[in-house]
Amino acid sequence: MTEKPKESKVDPQITKKLCEIVGEKNATDLKHIRYAYSYDLSFVKRKNPDYVVMPTTVGQVQQIMKFASQKKISVTPFTAGTNIGGLCIPENGGILLDLKRMNQIIRIDAESHYAIIEPGVSHAKFASALYKHGLRWSWPVGPPSGSVSSNAICHGIGGMSGRYGLNSEEITSMEVVLPSGELVRVGSCAIQEDAWHSCLPLPRVDGLFTGWLGTTGIITKIGVRVHPIPPILKVFTASTEKIGDMASYLRTLGNYEICDDLTGVSWWLSQVPIPYPYKPKPDGVPEWVSFATTFSWTEKEKEAREEIWRMAFDEEIKKGSSLKETQYPAEALKARTQLPSQIVGSTKNYTKQAGGGISWPGTFTPLNKWEPVYDAWKKILVARNLSPSVRVTNYRGVHYGMLRAMIPFPKQDPIAVENARQAIVECLKVDLNNGGIPYKPPVDFALEINKRAHPGYISLLKQVKNMLDPNDIMNTGKLAL
């Protein structure tokens, strides 16, 4: 049976106050509603919030945070709930602040190429609005219902990370409600209210709210860069027998900086859905397949990219690589190049065979460490009857990259969940020991990170956290400090 979350102690007076702020229909302590926020797809154990609140205005968020600060009530920010690291499962009960009703696209500046949005704006809604202007965002390979803002502030990646880097690098300004309820702005909008075009050349205080897992404030508006959509898409696909050959190919092609996205996936991840439990790869099928997306404005530009790709391909063949031109599995290719995706990120792709559970060791790992880490991960996962369904992706050429495994498991089986959790944490330790850093980390990961961290780093985190959140109410416990 699925483990039930511990029952919380609800105070009717707190519920009454929250209803006064947002209206009776937008605040509740009803058990069945709170239960719906107690879990996600990950291995993280269920934990109920005590109250669920859905504000619609910045003023309401401020009032909620002032009240929570006065009463020292924990607050967990929530948008779409599509992360798979337990980041929105409350560690300490308290208020679940659901921001999905704050879903306005405030401005799309088609001339200056930025947009201002609220935290509840989904990838699907943003895509629909941007396409009318011939613009795009770096859509992640995830559900269209996911939050654009949350993806950006958690250093999420997308279909243009090979060219532009992480989505957090596309942030241009922010409006934030601090744990005290104070409203602050960072970036150009802090100097001129209507200017949201850049965080630079000002001090990068937006970094106080990116990568902090919602522990330092509530982003109520965010500016992000957007980009034109060239009309000609060309996707190059190739395969290798070994991760070492794939890493070498992606490094060589990445040197030429012609790709928006440059990704390799193991055979197990290229299947729709991911096999569960583990099954061996068929004989004669390459272990790794890859796609490289390029966009061009003219046929001549596309032909030039084709020439460069061929040059990179030939370089690898001269090295004795197992690299071959190949057909990427059709549905999986569609899922990863037609974004926002309606296939990848859905239960159809990730959890259909397993039964509703999925977690990952998602990491930023230097490309030259992919081979030893993957080889170790494969042994760990196969030994636990789990598929080594792994993805590797270049960020901004070859500067660094992403290495992650998507591990499905049956959510209703506690033994299977614990088996997956232990495997994932084992994989994480291997990556940390090779210089990788996990992103969107659940508390289990944060504990391992902090064990290895320089004491000055931990001290600095604590000082910043205490400065911004002296009552420690914001997403309590997620940093494992």
mmCIF file of N, CA, C and O in Angstrom, residues 282-332:
data_model
loop_
_atom_site.group_PDB
_atom_site.id
_atom_site.type_symbol
_atom_site.label_atom_id
_atom_site.label_comp_id
_atom_site.label_asym_id
_atom_site.label_seq_id
_atom_site.Cartn_x
_atom_site.Cartn_y
_atom_site.Cartn_z
ATOM 1 N N PRO A 282 18.030 -5.066 -27.611
ATOM 2 C CA PRO A 282 18.113 -6.098 -28.651
ATOM 3 C C PRO A 282 19.485 -6.112 -29.336
ATOM 4 O O PRO A 282 20.133 -5.068 -29.473
ATOM 5 N N ASP A 283 19.926 -7.274 -29.759
ATOM 6 C CA ASP A 283 21.179 -7.387 -30.497
ATOM 7 C C ASP A 283 21.088 -6.615 -31.808
ATOM 8 O O ASP A 283 20.029 -6.564 -32.453
ATOM 9 N N GLY A 284 22.204 -6.019 -32.204
ATOM 10 C CA GLY A 284 22.251 -5.319 -33.481
ATOM 11 C C GLY A 284 21.688 -3.914 -33.457
ATOM 12 O O GLY A 284 21.678 -3.222 -34.478
ATOM 13 N N VAL A 285 21.218 -3.467 -32.297
ATOM 14 C CA VAL A 285 20.665 -2.116 -32.155
ATOM 15 C C VAL A 285 21.686 -1.249 -31.423
ATOM 16 O O VAL A 285 22.241 -1.677 -30.404
ATOM 17 N N PRO A 286 21.984 -0.039 -31.921
ATOM 18 C CA PRO A 286 22.981 0.794 -31.242
ATOM 19 C C PRO A 286 22.514 1.192 -29.848
ATOM 20 O O PRO A 286 21.320 1.370 -29.606
ATOM 21 N N GLU A 287 23.474 1.320 -28.943
ATOM 22 C CA GLU A 287 23.115 1.686 -27.567
ATOM 23 C C GLU A 287 22.784 3.158 -27.444
ATOM 24 O O GLU A 287 22.016 3.547 -26.573
ATOM 25 N N TRP A 288 23.338 3.988 -28.336
ATOM 26 C CA TRP A 288 23.121 5.433 -28.251
ATOM 27 C C TRP A 288 22.633 5.996 -29.573
ATOM 28 O O TRP A 288 23.150 5.638 -30.638
ATOM 29 N N VAL A 289 21.637 6.857 -29.511
ATOM 30 C CA VAL A 289 21.171 7.607 -30.671
ATOM 31 C C VAL A 289 21.161 9.088 -30.301
ATOM 32 O O VAL A 289 21.088 9.441 -29.120
ATOM 33 N N SER A 290 21.259 9.929 -31.295
ATOM 34 C CA SER A 290 21.347 11.362 -31.007
ATOM 35 C C SER A 290 20.565 12.171 -32.029
ATOM 36 O O SER A 290 20.290 11.714 -33.141
ATOM 37 N N PHE A 291 20.194 13.380 -31.598
ATOM 38 C CA PHE A 291 19.625 14.348 -32.529
ATOM 39 C C PHE A 291 20.305 15.695 -32.315
ATOM 40 O O PHE A 291 20.682 16.042 -31.190
ATOM 41 N N ALA A 292 20.471 16.406 -33.407
ATOM 42 C CA ALA A 292 21.050 17.742 -33.378
ATOM 43 C C ALA A 292 20.127 18.644 -34.182
ATOM 44 O O ALA A 292 20.003 18.484 -35.393
ATOM 45 N N THR A 293 19.439 19.563 -33.506
ATOM 46 C CA THR A 293 18.494 20.442 -34.194
ATOM 47 C C THR A 293 19.189 21.724 -34.636
ATOM 48 O O THR A 293 19.935 22.339 -33.869
ATOM 49 N N THR A 294 18.932 22.105 -35.873
ATOM 50 C CA THR A 294 19.451 23.365 -36.409
ATOM 51 C C THR A 294 18.315 24.115 -37.089
ATOM 52 O O THR A 294 17.420 23.511 -37.682
ATOM 53 N N PHE A 295 18.354 25.432 -36.973
ATOM 54 C CA PHE A 295 17.361 26.288 -37.627
ATOM 55 C C PHE A 295 18.087 27.261 -38.542
ATOM 56 O O PHE A 295 19.132 27.815 -38.170
ATOM 57 N N SER A 296 17.535 27.470 -39.720
ATOM 58 C CA SER A 296 18.170 28.350 -40.708
ATOM 59 C C SER A 296 17.132 29.287 -41.305
ATOM 60 O O SER A 296 15.934 28.963 -41.383
ATOM 61 N N TRP A 297 17.635 30.434 -41.787
ATOM 62 C CA TRP A 297 16.751 31.419 -42.425
ATOM 63 C C TRP A 297 16.646 31.194 -43.930
ATOM 64 O O TRP A 297 15.652 31.586 -44.538
ATOM 65 N N THR A 298 17.665 30.592 -44.520
ATOM 66 C CA THR A 298 17.666 30.370 -45.967
ATOM 67 C C THR A 298 18.152 28.962 -46.266
ATOM 68 O O THR A 298 18.778 28.303 -45.427
ATOM 69 N N GLU A 299 17.907 28.498 -47.486
ATOM 70 C CA GLU A 299 18.394 27.187 -47.912
ATOM 71 C C GLU A 299 19.920 27.156 -47.935
ATOM 72 O O GLU A 299 20.540 26.142 -47.597
ATOM 73 N N LYS A 300 20.540 28.269 -48.310
ATOM 74 C CA LYS A 300 22.000 28.313 -48.330
ATOM 75 C C LYS A 300 22.572 28.155 -46.926
ATOM 76 O O LYS A 300 23.588 27.487 -46.721
ATOM 77 N N GLU A 301 21.922 28.791 -45.956
ATOM 78 C CA GLU A 301 22.384 28.642 -44.571
ATOM 79 C C GLU A 301 22.229 27.191 -44.123
ATOM 80 O O GLU A 301 23.114 26.629 -43.473
ATOM 81 N N LYS A 302 21.105 26.567 -44.475
ATOM 82 C CA LYS A 302 20.900 25.169 -44.116
ATOM 83 C C LYS A 302 21.970 24.281 -44.754
ATOM 84 O O LYS A 302 22.526 23.382 -44.110
ATOM 85 N N GLU A 303 22.281 24.567 -46.033
ATOM 86 C CA GLU A 303 23.306 23.774 -46.713
ATOM 87 C C GLU A 303 24.672 23.949 -46.046
ATOM 88 O O GLU A 303 25.456 22.996 -45.959
ATOM 89 N N ALA A 304 24.957 25.148 -45.569
ATOM 90 C CA ALA A 304 26.220 25.378 -44.869
ATOM 91 C C ALA A 304 26.269 24.572 -43.570
ATOM 92 O O ALA A 304 27.310 23.996 -43.214
ATOM 93 N N ARG A 305 25.153 24.504 -42.872
ATOM 94 C CA ARG A 305 25.100 23.703 -41.638
ATOM 95 C C ARG A 305 25.264 22.216 -41.965
ATOM 96 O O ARG A 305 25.920 21.475 -41.220
ATOM 97 N N GLU A 306 24.663 21.782 -43.054
ATOM 98 C CA GLU A 306 24.825 20.387 -43.482
ATOM 99 C C GLU A 306 26.291 20.082 -43.795
ATOM 100 O O GLU A 306 26.803 18.994 -43.457
ATOM 101 N N GLU A 307 26.965 21.028 -44.414
ATOM 102 C CA GLU A 307 28.388 20.837 -44.733
ATOM 103 C C GLU A 307 29.213 20.728 -43.449
ATOM 104 O O GLU A 307 30.109 19.874 -43.343
ATOM 105 N N ILE A 308 28.910 21.585 -42.473
ATOM 106 C CA ILE A 308 29.646 21.544 -41.208
ATOM 107 C C ILE A 308 29.372 20.232 -40.476
ATOM 108 O O ILE A 308 30.281 19.609 -39.915
ATOM 109 N N TRP A 309 28.092 19.798 -40.474
ATOM 110 C CA TRP A 309 27.768 18.539 -39.815
ATOM 111 C C TRP A 309 28.536 17.383 -40.452
ATOM 112 O O TRP A 309 29.089 16.534 -39.751
ATOM 113 N N ARG A 310 28.586 17.346 -41.776
ATOM 114 C CA ARG A 310 29.303 16.284 -42.474
ATOM 115 C C ARG A 310 30.793 16.318 -42.114
ATOM 116 O O ARG A 310 31.432 15.272 -41.933
ATOM 117 N N MET A 311 31.339 17.510 -41.995
ATOM 118 C CA MET A 311 32.747 17.650 -41.631
ATOM 119 C C MET A 311 32.990 17.072 -40.227
ATOM 120 O O MET A 311 33.970 16.337 -40.008
ATOM 121 N N ALA A 312 32.107 17.392 -39.291
ATOM 122 C CA ALA A 312 32.246 16.857 -37.933
ATOM 123 C C ALA A 312 32.085 15.341 -37.924
ATOM 124 O O ALA A 312 32.828 14.624 -37.239
ATOM 125 N N PHE A 313 31.134 14.853 -38.700
ATOM 126 C CA PHE A 313 30.900 13.411 -38.793
ATOM 127 C C PHE A 313 32.153 12.700 -39.321
ATOM 128 O O PHE A 313 32.591 11.688 -38.748
ATOM 129 N N ASP A 314 32.724 13.250 -40.377
ATOM 130 C CA ASP A 314 33.910 12.629 -40.967
ATOM 131 C C ASP A 314 35.103 12.658 -40.007
ATOM 132 O O ASP A 314 35.923 11.729 -39.998
ATOM 133 N N GLU A 315 35.207 13.726 -39.220
ATOM 134 C CA GLU A 315 36.282 13.792 -38.224
ATOM 135 C C GLU A 315 36.200 12.607 -37.269
ATOM 136 O O GLU A 315 37.224 12.002 -36.899
ATOM 137 N N GLU A 316 34.970 12.282 -36.852
ATOM 138 C CA GLU A 316 34.794 11.170 -35.910
ATOM 139 C C GLU A 316 35.097 9.818 -36.561
ATOM 140 O O GLU A 316 35.687 8.930 -35.938
ATOM 141 N N ILE A 317 34.715 9.661 -37.812
ATOM 142 C CA ILE A 317 34.979 8.398 -38.515
ATOM 143 C C ILE A 317 36.485 8.162 -38.615
ATOM 144 O O ILE A 317 36.973 7.028 -38.439
ATOM 145 N N LYS A 318 37.256 9.222 -38.840
ATOM 146 C CA LYS A 318 38.708 9.093 -38.927
ATOM 147 C C LYS A 318 39.320 8.630 -37.607
ATOM 148 O O LYS A 318 40.414 8.059 -37.580
ATOM 149 N N LYS A 319 38.632 8.882 -36.508
ATOM 150 C CA LYS A 319 39.110 8.447 -35.191
ATOM 151 C C LYS A 319 38.808 6.968 -34.940
ATOM 152 O O LYS A 319 39.183 6.430 -33.901
ATOM 153 N N GLY A 320 38.085 6.323 -35.859
ATOM 154 C CA GLY A 320 37.702 4.938 -35.651
ATOM 155 C C GLY A 320 36.421 4.783 -34.848
ATOM 156 O O GLY A 320 36.162 3.723 -34.269
ATOM 157 N N SER A 321 35.598 5.835 -34.841
ATOM 158 C CA SER A 321 34.359 5.821 -34.061
ATOM 159 C C SER A 321 33.345 4.840 -34.642
ATOM 160 O O SER A 321 33.352 4.533 -35.838
ATOM 161 N N SER A 322 32.429 4.373 -33.791
ATOM 162 C CA SER A 322 31.307 3.539 -34.239
ATOM 163 C C SER A 322 30.143 4.380 -34.748
ATOM 164 O O SER A 322 29.061 3.857 -35.019
ATOM 165 N N LEU A 323 30.348 5.669 -34.926
ATOM 166 C CA LEU A 323 29.314 6.602 -35.348
ATOM 167 C C LEU A 323 28.725 6.224 -36.711
ATOM 168 O O LEU A 323 29.457 5.897 -37.646
ATOM 169 N N LYS A 324 27.384 6.265 -36.790
ATOM 170 C CA LYS A 324 26.675 6.007 -38.043
ATOM 171 C C LYS A 324 25.509 6.977 -38.183
ATOM 172 O O LYS A 324 24.917 7.398 -37.191
ATOM 173 N N GLU A 325 25.206 7.320 -39.436
ATOM 174 C CA GLU A 325 23.944 8.012 -39.674
ATOM 175 C C GLU A 325 22.812 7.023 -39.415
ATOM 176 O O GLU A 325 22.903 5.848 -39.771
ATOM 177 N N THR A 326 21.770 7.504 -38.786
ATOM 178 C CA THR A 326 20.708 6.578 -38.396
ATOM 179 C C THR A 326 19.374 7.299 -38.347
ATOM 180 O O THR A 326 19.318 8.526 -38.414
ATOM 181 N N GLN A 327 18.317 6.529 -38.211
ATOM 182 C CA GLN A 327 16.986 7.082 -38.001
ATOM 183 C C GLN A 327 16.674 7.013 -36.513
ATOM 184 O O GLN A 327 16.616 5.935 -35.927
ATOM 185 N N TYR A 328 16.524 8.170 -35.894
ATOM 186 C CA TYR A 328 16.096 8.229 -34.497
ATOM 187 C C TYR A 328 14.668 7.696 -34.429
ATOM 188 O O TYR A 328 13.859 7.975 -35.318
ATOM 189 N N PRO A 329 14.292 6.912 -33.401
ATOM 190 C CA PRO A 329 12.910 6.417 -33.302
ATOM 191 C C PRO A 329 11.904 7.550 -33.496
ATOM 192 O O PRO A 329 11.970 8.576 -32.815
ATOM 193 N N ALA A 330 10.981 7.372 -34.429
ATOM 194 C CA ALA A 330 10.156 8.466 -34.945
ATOM 195 C C ALA A 330 9.369 9.193 -33.862
ATOM 196 O O ALA A 330 9.376 10.428 -33.790
ATOM 197 N N GLU A 331 8.660 8.440 -32.999
ATOM 198 C CA GLU A 331 7.831 9.099 -31.994
ATOM 199 C C GLU A 331 8.685 9.824 -30.969
ATOM 200 O O GLU A 331 8.361 10.930 -30.537
ATOM 201 N N ALA A 332 9.800 9.214 -30.603
ATOM 202 C CA ALA A 332 10.689 9.851 -29.635
ATOM 203 C C ALA A 332 11.312 11.115 -30.223
ATOM 204 O O ALA A 332 11.487 12.120 -29.520
#
